[in-house]
Tab-separated table of C-alpha atoms in Angstrom:
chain	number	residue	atom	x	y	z
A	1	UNK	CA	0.000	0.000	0.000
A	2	UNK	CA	1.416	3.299	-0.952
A	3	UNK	CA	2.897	5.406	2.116
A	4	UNK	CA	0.904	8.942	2.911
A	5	UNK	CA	3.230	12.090	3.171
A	6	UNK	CA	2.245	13.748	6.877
A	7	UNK	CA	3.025	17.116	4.840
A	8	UNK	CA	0.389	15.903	2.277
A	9	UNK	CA	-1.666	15.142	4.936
A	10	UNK	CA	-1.351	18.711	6.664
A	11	UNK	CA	-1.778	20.425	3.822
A	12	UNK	CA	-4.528	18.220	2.829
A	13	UNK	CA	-6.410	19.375	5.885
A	14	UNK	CA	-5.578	23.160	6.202
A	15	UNK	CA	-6.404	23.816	2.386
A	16	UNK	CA	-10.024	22.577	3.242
A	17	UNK	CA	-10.472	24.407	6.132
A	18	UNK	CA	-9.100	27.384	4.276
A	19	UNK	CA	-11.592	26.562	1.208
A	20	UNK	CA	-14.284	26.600	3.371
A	21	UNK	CA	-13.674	29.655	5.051
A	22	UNK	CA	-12.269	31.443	1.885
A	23	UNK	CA	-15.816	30.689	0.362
A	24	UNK	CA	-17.622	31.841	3.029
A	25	UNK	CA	-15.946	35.171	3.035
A	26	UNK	CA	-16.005	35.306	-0.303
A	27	UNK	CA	-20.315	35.064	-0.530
A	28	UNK	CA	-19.742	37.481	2.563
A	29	UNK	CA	-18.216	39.756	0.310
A	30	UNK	CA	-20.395	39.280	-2.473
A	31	UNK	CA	-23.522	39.634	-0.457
A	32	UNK	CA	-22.500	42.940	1.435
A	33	UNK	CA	-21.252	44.198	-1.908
A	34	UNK	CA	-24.829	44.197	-3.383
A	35	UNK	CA	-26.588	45.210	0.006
A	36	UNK	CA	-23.992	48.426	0.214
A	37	UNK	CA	-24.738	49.088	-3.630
A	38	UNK	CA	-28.057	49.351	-3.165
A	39	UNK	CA	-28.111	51.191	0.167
A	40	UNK	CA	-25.781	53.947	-1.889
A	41	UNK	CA	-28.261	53.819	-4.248
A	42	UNK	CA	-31.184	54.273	-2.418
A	43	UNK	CA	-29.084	56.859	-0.655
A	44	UNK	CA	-28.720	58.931	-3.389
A	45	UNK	CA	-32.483	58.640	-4.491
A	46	UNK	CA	-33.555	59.868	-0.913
A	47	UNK	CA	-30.903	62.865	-1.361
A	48	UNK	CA	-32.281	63.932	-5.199
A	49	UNK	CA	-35.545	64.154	-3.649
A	50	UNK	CA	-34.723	66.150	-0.772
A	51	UNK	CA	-32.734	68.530	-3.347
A	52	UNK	CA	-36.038	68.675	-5.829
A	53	UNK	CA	-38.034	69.037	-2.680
A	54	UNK	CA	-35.770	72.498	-1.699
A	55	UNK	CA	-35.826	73.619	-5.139
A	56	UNK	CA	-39.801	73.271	-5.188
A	57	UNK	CA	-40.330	74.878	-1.565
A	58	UNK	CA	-38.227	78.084	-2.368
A	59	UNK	CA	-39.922	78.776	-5.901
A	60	UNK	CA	-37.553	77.032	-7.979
A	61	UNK	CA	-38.844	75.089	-11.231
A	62	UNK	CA	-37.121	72.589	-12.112
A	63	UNK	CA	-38.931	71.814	-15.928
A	64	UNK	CA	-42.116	72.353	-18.380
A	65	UNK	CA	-45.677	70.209	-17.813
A	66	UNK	CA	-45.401	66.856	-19.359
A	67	UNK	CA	-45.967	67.587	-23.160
A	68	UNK	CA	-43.024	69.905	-23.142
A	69	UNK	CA	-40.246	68.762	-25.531
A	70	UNK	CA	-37.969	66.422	-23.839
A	71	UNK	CA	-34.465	67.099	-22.665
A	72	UNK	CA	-31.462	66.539	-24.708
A	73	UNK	CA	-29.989	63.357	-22.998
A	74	UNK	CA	-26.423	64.660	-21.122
A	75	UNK	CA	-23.351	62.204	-22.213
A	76	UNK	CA	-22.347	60.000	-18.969
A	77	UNK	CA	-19.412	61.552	-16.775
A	78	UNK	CA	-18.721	58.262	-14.646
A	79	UNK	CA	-19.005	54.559	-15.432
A	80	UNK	CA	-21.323	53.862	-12.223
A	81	UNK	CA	-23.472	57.127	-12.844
A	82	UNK	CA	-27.139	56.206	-13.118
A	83	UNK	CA	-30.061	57.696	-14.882
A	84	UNK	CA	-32.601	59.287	-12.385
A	85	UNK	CA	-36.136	59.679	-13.561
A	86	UNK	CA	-38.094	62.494	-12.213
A	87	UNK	CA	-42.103	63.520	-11.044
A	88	UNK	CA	-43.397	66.142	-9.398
A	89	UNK	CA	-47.027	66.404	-8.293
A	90	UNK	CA	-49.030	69.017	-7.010
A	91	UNK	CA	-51.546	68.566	-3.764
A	92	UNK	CA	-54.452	67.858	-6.087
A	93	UNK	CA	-52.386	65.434	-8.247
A	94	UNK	CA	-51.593	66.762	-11.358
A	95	UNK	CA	-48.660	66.533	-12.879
A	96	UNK	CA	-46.159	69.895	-13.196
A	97	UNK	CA	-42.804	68.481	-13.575
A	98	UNK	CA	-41.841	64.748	-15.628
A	99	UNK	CA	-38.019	64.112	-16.305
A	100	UNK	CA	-37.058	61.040	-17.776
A	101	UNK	CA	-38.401	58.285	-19.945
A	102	UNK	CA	-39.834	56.613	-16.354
A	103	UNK	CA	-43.840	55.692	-16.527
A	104	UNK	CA	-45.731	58.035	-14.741
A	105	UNK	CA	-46.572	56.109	-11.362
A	106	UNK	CA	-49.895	56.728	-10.109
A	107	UNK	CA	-50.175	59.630	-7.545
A	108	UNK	CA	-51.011	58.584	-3.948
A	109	UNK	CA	-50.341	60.637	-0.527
A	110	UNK	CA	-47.444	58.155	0.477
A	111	UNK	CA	-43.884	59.360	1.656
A	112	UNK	CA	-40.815	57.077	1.480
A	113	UNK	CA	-39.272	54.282	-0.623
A	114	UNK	CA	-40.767	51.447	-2.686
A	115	UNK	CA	-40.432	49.377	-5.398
A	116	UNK	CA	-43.268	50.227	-8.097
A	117	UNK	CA	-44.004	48.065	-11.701
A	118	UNK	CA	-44.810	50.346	-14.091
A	119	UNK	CA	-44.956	50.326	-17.937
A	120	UNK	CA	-46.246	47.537	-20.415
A	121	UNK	CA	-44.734	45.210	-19.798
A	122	UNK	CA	-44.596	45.494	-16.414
A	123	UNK	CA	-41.073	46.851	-15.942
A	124	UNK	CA	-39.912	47.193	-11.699
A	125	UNK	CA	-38.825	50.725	-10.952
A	126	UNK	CA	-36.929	51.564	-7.333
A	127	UNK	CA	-38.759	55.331	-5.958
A	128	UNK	CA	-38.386	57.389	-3.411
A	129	UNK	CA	-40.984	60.317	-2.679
A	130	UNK	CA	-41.674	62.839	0.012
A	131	UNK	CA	-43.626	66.244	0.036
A	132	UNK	CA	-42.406	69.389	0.376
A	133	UNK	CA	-42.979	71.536	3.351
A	134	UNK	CA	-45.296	74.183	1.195
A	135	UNK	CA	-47.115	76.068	0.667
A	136	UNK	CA	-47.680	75.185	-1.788
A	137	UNK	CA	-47.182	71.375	-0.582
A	138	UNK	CA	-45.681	69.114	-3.491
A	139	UNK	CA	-45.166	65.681	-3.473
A	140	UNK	CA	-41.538	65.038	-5.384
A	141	UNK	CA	-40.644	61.239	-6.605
A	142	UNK	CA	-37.626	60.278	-7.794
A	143	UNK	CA	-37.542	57.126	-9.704
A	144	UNK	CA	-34.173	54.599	-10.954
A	145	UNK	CA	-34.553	51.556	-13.254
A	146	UNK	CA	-34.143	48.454	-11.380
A	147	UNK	CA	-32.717	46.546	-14.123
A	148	UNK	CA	-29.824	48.987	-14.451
A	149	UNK	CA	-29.393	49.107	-10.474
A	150	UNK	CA	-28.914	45.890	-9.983
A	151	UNK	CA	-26.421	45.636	-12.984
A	152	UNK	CA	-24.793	48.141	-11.037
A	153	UNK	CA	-24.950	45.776	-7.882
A	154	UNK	CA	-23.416	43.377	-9.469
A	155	UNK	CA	-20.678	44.857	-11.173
A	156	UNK	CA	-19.818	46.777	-7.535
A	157	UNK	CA	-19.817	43.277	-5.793
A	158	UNK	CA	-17.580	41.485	-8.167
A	159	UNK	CA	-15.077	44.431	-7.839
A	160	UNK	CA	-15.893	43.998	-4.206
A	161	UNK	CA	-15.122	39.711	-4.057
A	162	UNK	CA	-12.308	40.024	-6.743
A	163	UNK	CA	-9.403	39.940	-4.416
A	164	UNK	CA	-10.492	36.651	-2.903
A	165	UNK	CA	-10.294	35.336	-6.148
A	166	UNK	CA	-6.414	35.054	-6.256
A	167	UNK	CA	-6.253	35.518	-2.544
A	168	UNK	CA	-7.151	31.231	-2.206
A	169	UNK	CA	-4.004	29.809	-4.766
A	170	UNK	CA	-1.826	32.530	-3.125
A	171	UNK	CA	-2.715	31.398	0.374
A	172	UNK	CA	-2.510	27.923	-0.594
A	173	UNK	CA	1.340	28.194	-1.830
A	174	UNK	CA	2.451	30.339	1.589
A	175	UNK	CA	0.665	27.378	3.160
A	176	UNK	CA	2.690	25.004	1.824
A	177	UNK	CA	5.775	26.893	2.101
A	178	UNK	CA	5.243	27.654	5.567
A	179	UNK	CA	4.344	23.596	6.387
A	180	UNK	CA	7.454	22.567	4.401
A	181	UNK	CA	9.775	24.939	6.755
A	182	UNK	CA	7.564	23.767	9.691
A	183	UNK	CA	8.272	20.601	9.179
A	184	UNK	CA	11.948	20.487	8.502
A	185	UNK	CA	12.597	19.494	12.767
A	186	UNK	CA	10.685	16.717	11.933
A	187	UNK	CA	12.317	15.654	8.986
A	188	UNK	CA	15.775	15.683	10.578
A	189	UNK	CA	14.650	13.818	13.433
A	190	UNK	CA	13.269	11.154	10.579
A	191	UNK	CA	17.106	11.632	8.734
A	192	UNK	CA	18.738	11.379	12.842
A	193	UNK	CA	16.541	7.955	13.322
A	194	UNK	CA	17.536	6.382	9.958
A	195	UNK	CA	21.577	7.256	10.629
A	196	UNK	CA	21.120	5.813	14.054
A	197	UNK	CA	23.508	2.585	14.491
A	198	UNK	CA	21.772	0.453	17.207
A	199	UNK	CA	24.307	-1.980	17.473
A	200	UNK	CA	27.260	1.349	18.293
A	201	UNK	CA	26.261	2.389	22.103
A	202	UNK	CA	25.064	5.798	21.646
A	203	UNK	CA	21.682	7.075	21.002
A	204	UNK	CA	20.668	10.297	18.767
A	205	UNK	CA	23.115	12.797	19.659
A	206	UNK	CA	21.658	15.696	17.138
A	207	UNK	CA	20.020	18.603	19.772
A	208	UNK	CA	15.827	18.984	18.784
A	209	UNK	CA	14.677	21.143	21.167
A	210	UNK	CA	11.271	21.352	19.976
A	211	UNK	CA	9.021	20.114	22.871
A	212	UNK	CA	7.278	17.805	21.030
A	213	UNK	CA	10.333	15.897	19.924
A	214	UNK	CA	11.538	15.569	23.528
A	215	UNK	CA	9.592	12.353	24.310
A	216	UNK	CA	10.324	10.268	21.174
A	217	UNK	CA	14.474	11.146	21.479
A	218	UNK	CA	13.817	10.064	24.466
A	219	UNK	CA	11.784	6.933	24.065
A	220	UNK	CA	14.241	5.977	21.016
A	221	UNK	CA	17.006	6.491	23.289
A	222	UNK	CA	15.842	4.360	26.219
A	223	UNK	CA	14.715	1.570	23.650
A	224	UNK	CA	18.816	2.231	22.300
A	225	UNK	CA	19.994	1.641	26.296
A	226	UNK	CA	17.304	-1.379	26.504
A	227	UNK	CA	19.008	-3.171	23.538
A	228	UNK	CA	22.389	-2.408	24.545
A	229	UNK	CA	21.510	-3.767	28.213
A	230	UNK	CA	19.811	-6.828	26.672
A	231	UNK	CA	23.300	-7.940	25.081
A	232	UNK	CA	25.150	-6.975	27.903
A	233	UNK	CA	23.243	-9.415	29.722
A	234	UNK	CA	23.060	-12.320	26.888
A	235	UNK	CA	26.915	-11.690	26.846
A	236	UNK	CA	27.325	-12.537	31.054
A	237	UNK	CA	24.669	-15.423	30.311
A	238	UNK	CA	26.676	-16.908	27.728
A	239	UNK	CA	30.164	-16.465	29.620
A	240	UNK	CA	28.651	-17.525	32.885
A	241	UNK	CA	27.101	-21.246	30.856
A	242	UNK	CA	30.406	-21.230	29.404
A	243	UNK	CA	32.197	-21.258	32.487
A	244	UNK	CA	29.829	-23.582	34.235
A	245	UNK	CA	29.747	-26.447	31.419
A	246	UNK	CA	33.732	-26.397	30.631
A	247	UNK	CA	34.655	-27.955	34.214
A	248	UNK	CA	32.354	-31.093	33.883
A	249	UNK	CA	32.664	-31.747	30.130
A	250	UNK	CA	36.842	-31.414	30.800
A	251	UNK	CA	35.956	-34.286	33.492
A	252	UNK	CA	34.404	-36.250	30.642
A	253	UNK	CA	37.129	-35.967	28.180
A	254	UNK	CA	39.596	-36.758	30.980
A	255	UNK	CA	37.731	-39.724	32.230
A	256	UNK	CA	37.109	-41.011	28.413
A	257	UNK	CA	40.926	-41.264	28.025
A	258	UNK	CA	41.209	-42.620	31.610
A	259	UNK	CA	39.551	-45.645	30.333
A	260	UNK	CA	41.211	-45.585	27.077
A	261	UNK	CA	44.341	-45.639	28.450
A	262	UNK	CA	43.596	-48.046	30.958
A	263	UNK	CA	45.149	-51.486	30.799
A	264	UNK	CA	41.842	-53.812	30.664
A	265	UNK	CA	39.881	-54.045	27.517
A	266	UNK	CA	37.591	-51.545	26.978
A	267	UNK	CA	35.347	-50.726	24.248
A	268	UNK	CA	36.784	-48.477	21.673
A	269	UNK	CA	32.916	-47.594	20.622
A	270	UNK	CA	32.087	-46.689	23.737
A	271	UNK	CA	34.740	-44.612	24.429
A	272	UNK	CA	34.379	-43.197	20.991
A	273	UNK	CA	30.607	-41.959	22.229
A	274	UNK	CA	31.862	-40.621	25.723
A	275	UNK	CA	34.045	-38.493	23.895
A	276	UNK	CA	32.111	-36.934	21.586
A	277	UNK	CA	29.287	-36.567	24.189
């Protein structure tokens, strides 16, 4: 079965974790990107209106009654400038002011934002309105296509959740640098352990001061003293057997030629087998 790498292993496990979380901040970003865009947005609708709503109050007006020849269309000065559509109503709820190529919404007595489908088709259209202080009291909408604001959205987000797009493969390779140098103690404790000589009496003798390491050196150390006490001790076992067979097997040998040498007949066979017992 093929051997797994421990830095493989790390890595394995730290570039998941950091997937998950990368994607997670990423959607983060993504998600606040749009919700900011469209808070700006709505921001700046609120702040047209209150302008119009000034201009209105202290005399000010703005354009002709609908029927009036439209504006000439002003070229854009900034990529993430946006169209605003204009109404202005008076208290009874005719029409004196109409900028823009917006529907005319209905006319109602409500102040604030909302989100109005106007048009044939149906097209959705984000408003705000309020009324003027007066006299005389006008009610002033402002009006921005939702199509284009949430193009807008969009294109603000993705600027927004770019940078974690490289931000993953660059974490990922400072990652694995960073676990390669991390792991170099342990690789020259594996390099100390393969060198080691067990039969030599000495254990490892390279320093590794990392805490962690402290408990195997020693472990692998005691198992080197272990070993080396073991032989010591078959050594003694073998002398001391030595010692204590060599008198009595002598005694046989001298016996054996005792009787070979001695003057009655004795069998050479048996003598043979004494011997070589």
């Amino acid at each position: 079965m093929r051997q797994r790498s421990l830095f493989g292993h790390l890595l394995a496990w730290s570039l998941g974790a950091l997937a998950l979380l990368w994607a997670s901040f990423l959607a983060a970003g993504y998600h606040t990107g749009r919700h900011e865009t469209d808070e700006l947005l709505d921001g700046q609708l609120a702040s047209v209106a209150d302008l119009v709503a000034r201009l209105e109050a202290g005399g000010t007006r703005l354009a002709t009654a609908p029927g009036s020849p439209p504006a000439a269309n002003l070229p854009v000065q900034h990529e993430y400038q946006q169209a605003m559509r204009l109404v202005v109503w008076d208290s009874q709820g005719r029409v004196l002011v109409q900028q823009g190529d917006a529907p005319l919404p209905p006319f109602s007595r409500s102040e604030g934002f909302a989100t109005l489908q106007l048009g044939t088709p149906p097209q959705a259209w984000r408003s705000f309105a309020r009324w003027t202080a007066g006299p005389p009291e006008r009610r002033v909408m402002v009006l921005i296509d939702v199509a284009g604001r949430t193009e807008l959205g969009w294109d603000i987000a993705s600027q927004v959740a770019a940078p974690g797009l490289w931000l993953l493969p660059a974490l990922a390779l400072g990652l694995g640098l960073a676990l390669r140098r991390g792991l170099r103690p342990l690789r020259s404790l594996f390099a100390d352990v393969q060198a080691l000589q067990v039969t030599q009496d000495q254990g490892l003798q390279s320093p590794h001061p990392q805490a962690e390491f402290r408990s195997m050196v020693t472990a692998i150390n005691t198992l080197v003293q272990r070993y080396h006490a073991a032989l010591a001790r078959e050594r003694e076992l073998a002398s001391e057997l030595a010692h204590e067979l060599r008198t009595p097997l002598s005694a046989l040998v001298l016996q054996a030629r005792a009787l070979r040498d001695a003057a009655a007949p004795v069998d050479p066979a048996a003598l043979a087998r004494l011997e070589q017992d």
